């Protein structure tokens, strides 16, 4: 086992004690709604995870597809937007079911589904949910990503540049960002968490050190005018991202020092690792 894996294991223990697993309380009672983001972009909320929509008469581009239970609501809203529900491209920021639940409908309509290769692998096979002690069944083939990558790539929607890349172990092992460069709209998935405690899917590859690195990368991509779209919560700006990174880095640095002293997760809590956070 290498040093990185040992640190991940130690830090994963304390996070498991301090952060609620897959807490979705903030939006659990929200009805599906369309929220403006910037010119040509809206966000569908109350459909599981947020769904970012780039609207255009030539076709819509989505980032995430919401939870399966809300697929009909997503489709209904999309039909009322420019592009009339014709989705040409769908990005998956990671493989949790509240982000990919609508994949099947869009895959059957022959939309291109783009994701990290780890997301494709997770959706194509049964995977273990440690917090629930059960296996999540694989999705049908039509719901799988059709274009995958490891580090990053770029594409066009009309004349608009879309850049996307890996956020290593920020929340899962398949996290990505999607940056609409010309519009200055950045979809960050669950790598940021502006409205609730962050969730680190330990069994799915996420850890606190990866989250720090991912947020640093997002900060470098953004500027003062960037609209940053999370999986849950409102659209935020660079200042809110910086504030979350500052807190995440403080927690990571504290934990790392206590790991070096051989402390257990409970020892860290007793020592006040979460004080002020």
CSV table of C-alpha atoms in Angstrom, one decimal:
chain,number,residue,atom,x,y,z
A,1,UNK,CA,0.0,0.0,0.0
A,2,UNK,CA,1.5,3.4,-1.0
A,3,UNK,CA,1.6,6.5,1.2
A,4,UNK,CA,-1.3,8.1,-0.7
A,5,UNK,CA,-3.5,5.1,0.0
A,6,UNK,CA,-2.6,5.1,3.7
A,7,UNK,CA,-3.5,8.7,4.1
A,8,UNK,CA,-6.7,8.2,2.2
A,9,UNK,CA,-7.6,5.4,4.5
A,10,UNK,CA,-6.9,7.4,7.7
A,11,UNK,CA,-8.7,10.5,6.5
A,12,UNK,CA,-11.6,8.5,5.2
A,13,UNK,CA,-12.3,7.2,8.7
A,14,UNK,CA,-12.8,10.6,10.3
A,15,UNK,CA,-14.9,11.9,7.4
A,16,UNK,CA,-17.1,8.9,7.7
A,17,UNK,CA,-17.8,9.9,11.3
A,18,UNK,CA,-18.4,13.6,10.7
A,19,UNK,CA,-20.2,13.9,7.3
A,20,UNK,CA,-23.7,12.5,6.7
A,21,UNK,CA,-23.7,9.9,3.9
A,22,UNK,CA,-25.5,11.1,0.7
A,23,UNK,CA,-27.5,13.7,2.6
A,24,UNK,CA,-30.0,15.2,0.1
A,25,UNK,CA,-32.1,17.1,2.6
A,26,UNK,CA,-31.7,20.6,1.0
A,27,UNK,CA,-33.6,19.8,-2.1
A,28,UNK,CA,-35.7,16.8,-1.0
A,29,UNK,CA,-39.0,18.8,-0.9
A,30,UNK,CA,-38.3,21.0,-3.9
A,31,UNK,CA,-40.6,20.8,-6.9
A,32,UNK,CA,-39.0,20.7,-10.4
A,33,UNK,CA,-38.2,24.2,-11.6
A,34,UNK,CA,-36.3,26.1,-14.3
A,35,UNK,CA,-33.7,28.5,-12.9
A,36,UNK,CA,-31.9,31.0,-15.2
A,37,UNK,CA,-28.0,30.7,-15.2
A,38,UNK,CA,-26.9,33.1,-17.9
A,39,UNK,CA,-27.8,33.9,-21.5
A,40,UNK,CA,-28.6,30.6,-23.3
A,41,UNK,CA,-28.3,28.5,-20.1
A,42,UNK,CA,-30.8,27.4,-17.5
A,43,UNK,CA,-30.7,24.9,-14.6
A,44,UNK,CA,-33.4,22.4,-13.8
A,45,UNK,CA,-33.7,21.9,-10.0
A,46,UNK,CA,-35.7,19.5,-7.9
A,47,UNK,CA,-35.1,16.6,-10.3
A,48,UNK,CA,-32.5,14.8,-8.1
A,49,UNK,CA,-29.2,16.5,-9.0
A,50,UNK,CA,-29.2,19.8,-10.9
A,51,UNK,CA,-29.4,19.5,-14.7
A,52,UNK,CA,-27.6,22.3,-16.6
A,53,UNK,CA,-29.1,23.0,-20.0
A,54,UNK,CA,-27.5,24.9,-22.9
A,55,UNK,CA,-30.5,25.8,-25.0
A,56,UNK,CA,-30.3,26.3,-28.8
A,57,UNK,CA,-32.6,25.9,-31.7
A,58,UNK,CA,-30.1,23.4,-33.2
A,59,UNK,CA,-30.3,21.2,-30.1
A,60,UNK,CA,-29.7,21.2,-26.4
A,61,UNK,CA,-26.6,20.2,-24.4
A,62,UNK,CA,-27.1,18.8,-20.9
A,63,UNK,CA,-24.8,18.4,-18.0
A,64,UNK,CA,-26.3,15.5,-15.9
A,65,UNK,CA,-29.7,14.0,-16.4
A,66,UNK,CA,-31.2,14.0,-12.9
A,67,UNK,CA,-32.7,11.0,-11.0
A,68,UNK,CA,-34.7,8.3,-12.9
A,69,UNK,CA,-37.9,9.2,-11.0
A,70,UNK,CA,-37.8,12.7,-12.5
A,71,UNK,CA,-37.1,11.8,-16.1
A,72,UNK,CA,-40.6,12.7,-17.3
A,73,UNK,CA,-40.4,16.1,-15.5
A,74,UNK,CA,-37.0,16.7,-17.1
A,75,UNK,CA,-38.3,15.9,-20.6
A,76,UNK,CA,-41.4,18.0,-20.1
A,77,UNK,CA,-39.3,21.1,-19.1
A,78,UNK,CA,-36.8,20.5,-22.0
A,79,UNK,CA,-39.6,20.5,-24.5
A,80,UNK,CA,-40.6,24.0,-23.4
A,81,UNK,CA,-37.1,25.4,-23.9
A,82,UNK,CA,-35.3,26.5,-27.1
A,83,UNK,CA,-34.4,23.3,-28.9
A,84,UNK,CA,-37.7,21.7,-28.1
A,85,UNK,CA,-36.3,18.8,-26.1
A,86,UNK,CA,-33.9,17.6,-28.8
A,87,UNK,CA,-30.8,16.7,-26.8
A,88,UNK,CA,-27.7,16.2,-28.9
A,89,UNK,CA,-25.1,15.8,-26.1
A,90,UNK,CA,-25.3,14.8,-22.5
A,91,UNK,CA,-22.3,15.0,-20.0
A,92,UNK,CA,-22.3,13.0,-16.8
A,93,UNK,CA,-20.3,14.7,-14.0
A,94,UNK,CA,-20.0,11.3,-12.2
A,95,UNK,CA,-21.9,8.0,-11.9
A,96,UNK,CA,-24.2,8.5,-8.9
A,97,UNK,CA,-27.8,7.7,-9.8
A,98,UNK,CA,-29.2,11.2,-9.1
A,99,UNK,CA,-26.9,12.5,-11.9
A,100,UNK,CA,-27.4,9.7,-14.5
A,101,UNK,CA,-31.0,8.6,-13.9
A,102,UNK,CA,-32.2,10.1,-17.2
A,103,UNK,CA,-29.4,8.5,-19.3
A,104,UNK,CA,-31.6,5.8,-20.6
A,105,UNK,CA,-34.1,8.1,-22.1
A,106,UNK,CA,-31.4,10.3,-23.8
A,107,UNK,CA,-29.4,7.3,-24.9
A,108,UNK,CA,-32.4,5.8,-26.6
A,109,UNK,CA,-32.9,9.1,-28.4
A,110,UNK,CA,-29.3,8.7,-29.7
A,111,UNK,CA,-27.8,11.6,-27.8
A,112,UNK,CA,-24.0,11.4,-27.4
A,113,UNK,CA,-23.3,10.7,-23.7
A,114,UNK,CA,-19.8,11.9,-22.6
A,115,UNK,CA,-18.2,10.9,-19.3
A,116,UNK,CA,-15.0,9.7,-17.6
A,117,UNK,CA,-14.1,6.1,-18.4
A,118,UNK,CA,-14.6,5.2,-14.7
A,119,UNK,CA,-18.2,6.4,-14.9
A,120,UNK,CA,-18.8,4.2,-17.9
A,121,UNK,CA,-17.3,1.2,-16.0
A,122,UNK,CA,-19.4,1.9,-12.9
A,123,UNK,CA,-22.6,2.1,-14.9
A,124,UNK,CA,-21.8,-1.0,-16.9
A,125,UNK,CA,-21.3,-3.3,-13.9
A,126,UNK,CA,-22.8,-3.8,-10.5
A,127,UNK,CA,-21.0,-1.7,-7.9
A,128,UNK,CA,-21.0,-1.8,-4.1
A,129,UNK,CA,-22.7,0.9,-2.0
A,130,UNK,CA,-20.7,0.8,1.3
A,131,UNK,CA,-23.1,3.1,3.2
A,132,UNK,CA,-26.1,0.8,2.4
A,133,UNK,CA,-24.2,-2.5,2.3
A,134,UNK,CA,-25.7,-3.5,-1.1
A,135,UNK,CA,-24.9,-3.6,-4.8
A,136,UNK,CA,-26.3,-1.1,-7.3
A,137,UNK,CA,-27.3,-3.0,-10.4
A,138,UNK,CA,-25.7,-2.0,-13.8
A,139,UNK,CA,-27.8,0.2,-16.1
A,140,UNK,CA,-29.0,-1.0,-19.5
A,141,UNK,CA,-26.5,-0.5,-22.3
A,142,UNK,CA,-28.4,2.4,-23.8
A,143,UNK,CA,-27.8,4.4,-20.6
A,144,UNK,CA,-24.0,4.0,-20.8
A,145,UNK,CA,-21.7,6.8,-21.9
A,146,UNK,CA,-20.8,6.5,-25.6
A,147,UNK,CA,-17.7,8.7,-25.5
A,148,UNK,CA,-15.3,8.4,-22.6
A,149,UNK,CA,-11.9,9.9,-21.7
A,150,UNK,CA,-9.3,9.7,-18.9
A,151,UNK,CA,-7.7,13.2,-18.6
A,152,UNK,CA,-9.8,15.6,-20.7
A,153,UNK,CA,-10.9,16.8,-24.1
A,154,UNK,CA,-12.9,19.5,-25.9
A,155,UNK,CA,-15.8,19.7,-28.3
A,156,UNK,CA,-18.0,22.3,-30.0
A,157,UNK,CA,-21.8,23.0,-29.7
A,158,UNK,CA,-22.3,25.1,-32.8
A,159,UNK,CA,-19.4,27.6,-32.5
A,160,UNK,CA,-19.2,27.4,-28.8
A,161,UNK,CA,-16.2,25.7,-27.1
A,162,UNK,CA,-16.8,23.1,-24.4
A,163,UNK,CA,-13.9,21.9,-22.4
A,164,UNK,CA,-14.0,19.0,-20.0
A,165,UNK,CA,-11.6,17.2,-17.7
A,166,UNK,CA,-11.1,14.9,-14.8
A,167,UNK,CA,-11.4,16.0,-11.2
A,168,UNK,CA,-9.4,13.3,-9.6
A,169,UNK,CA,-11.2,11.7,-6.6
A,170,UNK,CA,-13.0,14.8,-5.6
A,171,UNK,CA,-16.3,13.0,-4.8
A,172,UNK,CA,-16.0,9.7,-6.7
A,173,UNK,CA,-13.4,8.2,-9.0
A,174,UNK,CA,-15.2,9.5,-12.1
A,175,UNK,CA,-15.7,13.2,-11.4
A,176,UNK,CA,-15.4,15.7,-14.2
A,177,UNK,CA,-16.0,19.4,-14.9
A,178,UNK,CA,-17.6,20.8,-18.0
A,179,UNK,CA,-16.6,24.3,-19.0
A,180,UNK,CA,-18.5,26.2,-21.6
A,181,UNK,CA,-15.6,28.5,-22.2
A,182,UNK,CA,-17.2,31.2,-24.3
A,183,UNK,CA,-20.2,31.5,-22.1
A,184,UNK,CA,-18.0,31.3,-18.9
A,185,UNK,CA,-20.3,28.7,-17.4
A,186,UNK,CA,-18.6,25.9,-15.4
A,187,UNK,CA,-20.4,22.7,-14.3
A,188,UNK,CA,-18.6,21.2,-11.3
A,189,UNK,CA,-20.8,18.3,-10.2
A,190,UNK,CA,-20.4,17.3,-6.6
A,191,UNK,CA,-16.8,18.5,-6.4
A,192,UNK,CA,-18.3,21.6,-4.7
A,193,UNK,CA,-21.1,21.7,-2.2
A,194,UNK,CA,-22.4,25.2,-1.5
A,195,UNK,CA,-25.5,24.3,0.4
A,196,UNK,CA,-24.8,21.3,2.5
A,197,UNK,CA,-22.0,19.2,4.0
A,198,UNK,CA,-19.9,17.6,1.2
A,199,UNK,CA,-20.3,13.9,0.5
A,200,UNK,CA,-17.1,11.9,-0.1
A,201,UNK,CA,-18.0,8.5,-1.6
A,202,UNK,CA,-15.2,6.6,0.1
A,203,UNK,CA,-16.1,3.2,-1.5
A,204,UNK,CA,-16.5,5.1,-4.8
A,205,UNK,CA,-13.0,6.6,-4.8
A,206,UNK,CA,-13.6,10.1,-3.3
A,207,UNK,CA,-11.4,11.5,-0.6
A,208,UNK,CA,-10.6,14.9,1.0
A,209,UNK,CA,-7.2,15.3,-0.6
A,210,UNK,CA,-8.7,14.8,-4.0
A,211,UNK,CA,-11.4,17.4,-3.2
A,212,UNK,CA,-8.8,20.0,-2.4
A,213,UNK,CA,-6.9,19.4,-5.6
A,214,UNK,CA,-10.2,19.4,-7.6
A,215,UNK,CA,-11.3,22.7,-6.1
A,216,UNK,CA,-7.9,24.3,-6.8
A,217,UNK,CA,-8.3,23.2,-10.5
A,218,UNK,CA,-11.8,24.7,-10.7
A,219,UNK,CA,-10.5,27.9,-9.2
A,220,UNK,CA,-7.8,28.2,-11.9
A,221,UNK,CA,-10.4,27.7,-14.6
A,222,UNK,CA,-12.7,30.4,-13.3
A,223,UNK,CA,-12.7,34.2,-13.0
A,224,UNK,CA,-14.8,36.7,-11.2
A,225,UNK,CA,-17.6,36.4,-13.8
A,226,UNK,CA,-17.7,32.6,-14.0
A,227,UNK,CA,-21.1,31.0,-13.2
A,228,UNK,CA,-20.4,27.8,-11.4
A,229,UNK,CA,-23.1,25.1,-11.3
A,230,UNK,CA,-23.0,22.4,-8.6
A,231,UNK,CA,-24.9,19.2,-8.4
A,232,UNK,CA,-26.9,20.5,-5.5
A,233,UNK,CA,-27.6,24.0,-4.4
A,234,UNK,CA,-27.6,27.4,-6.2
A,235,UNK,CA,-25.3,28.7,-8.9
A,236,UNK,CA,-22.2,30.3,-7.2
A,237,UNK,CA,-19.3,32.4,-8.2
A,238,UNK,CA,-15.5,32.3,-7.7
A,239,UNK,CA,-15.7,33.9,-4.3
A,240,UNK,CA,-17.9,31.1,-2.9
A,241,UNK,CA,-15.7,28.5,-4.5
A,242,UNK,CA,-12.6,30.1,-2.9
A,243,UNK,CA,-14.4,30.1,0.5
A,244,UNK,CA,-15.2,26.4,0.2
A,245,UNK,CA,-11.7,25.6,-0.8
A,246,UNK,CA,-10.2,27.5,2.1
A,247,UNK,CA,-12.4,25.5,4.5
A,248,UNK,CA,-11.6,22.2,2.8
A,249,UNK,CA,-7.9,22.9,2.9
A,250,UNK,CA,-8.0,23.8,6.6
A,251,UNK,CA,-9.7,20.5,7.4
A,252,UNK,CA,-7.3,18.5,5.2
A,253,UNK,CA,-4.2,20.1,6.8
A,254,UNK,CA,-5.5,19.5,10.3
A,255,UNK,CA,-6.3,15.9,9.5
A,256,UNK,CA,-2.9,15.2,7.9
A,257,UNK,CA,-1.1,16.5,11.0
A,258,UNK,CA,-3.2,14.2,13.2
A,259,UNK,CA,-2.7,11.2,11.0
A,260,UNK,CA,1.0,11.7,11.3
A,261,UNK,CA,0.6,11.5,15.1
A,262,UNK,CA,-1.2,8.1,14.7
A,263,UNK,CA,-4.6,9.3,15.8
A,264,UNK,CA,-7.8,7.4,15.0
A,265,UNK,CA,-10.9,9.0,13.6
A,266,UNK,CA,-12.4,9.3,17.0
A,267,UNK,CA,-9.2,10.7,18.5
A,268,UNK,CA,-9.2,13.4,15.8
A,269,UNK,CA,-12.8,14.4,16.7
A,270,UNK,CA,-11.9,14.5,20.4
A,271,UNK,CA,-8.9,16.7,19.6
A,272,UNK,CA,-11.2,19.2,17.9
A,273,UNK,CA,-10.4,18.7,14.2
A,274,UNK,CA,-13.8,20.1,13.3
A,275,UNK,CA,-13.6,23.2,15.6
A,276,UNK,CA,-14.8,26.3,13.8
A,277,UNK,CA,-15.9,24.4,10.7
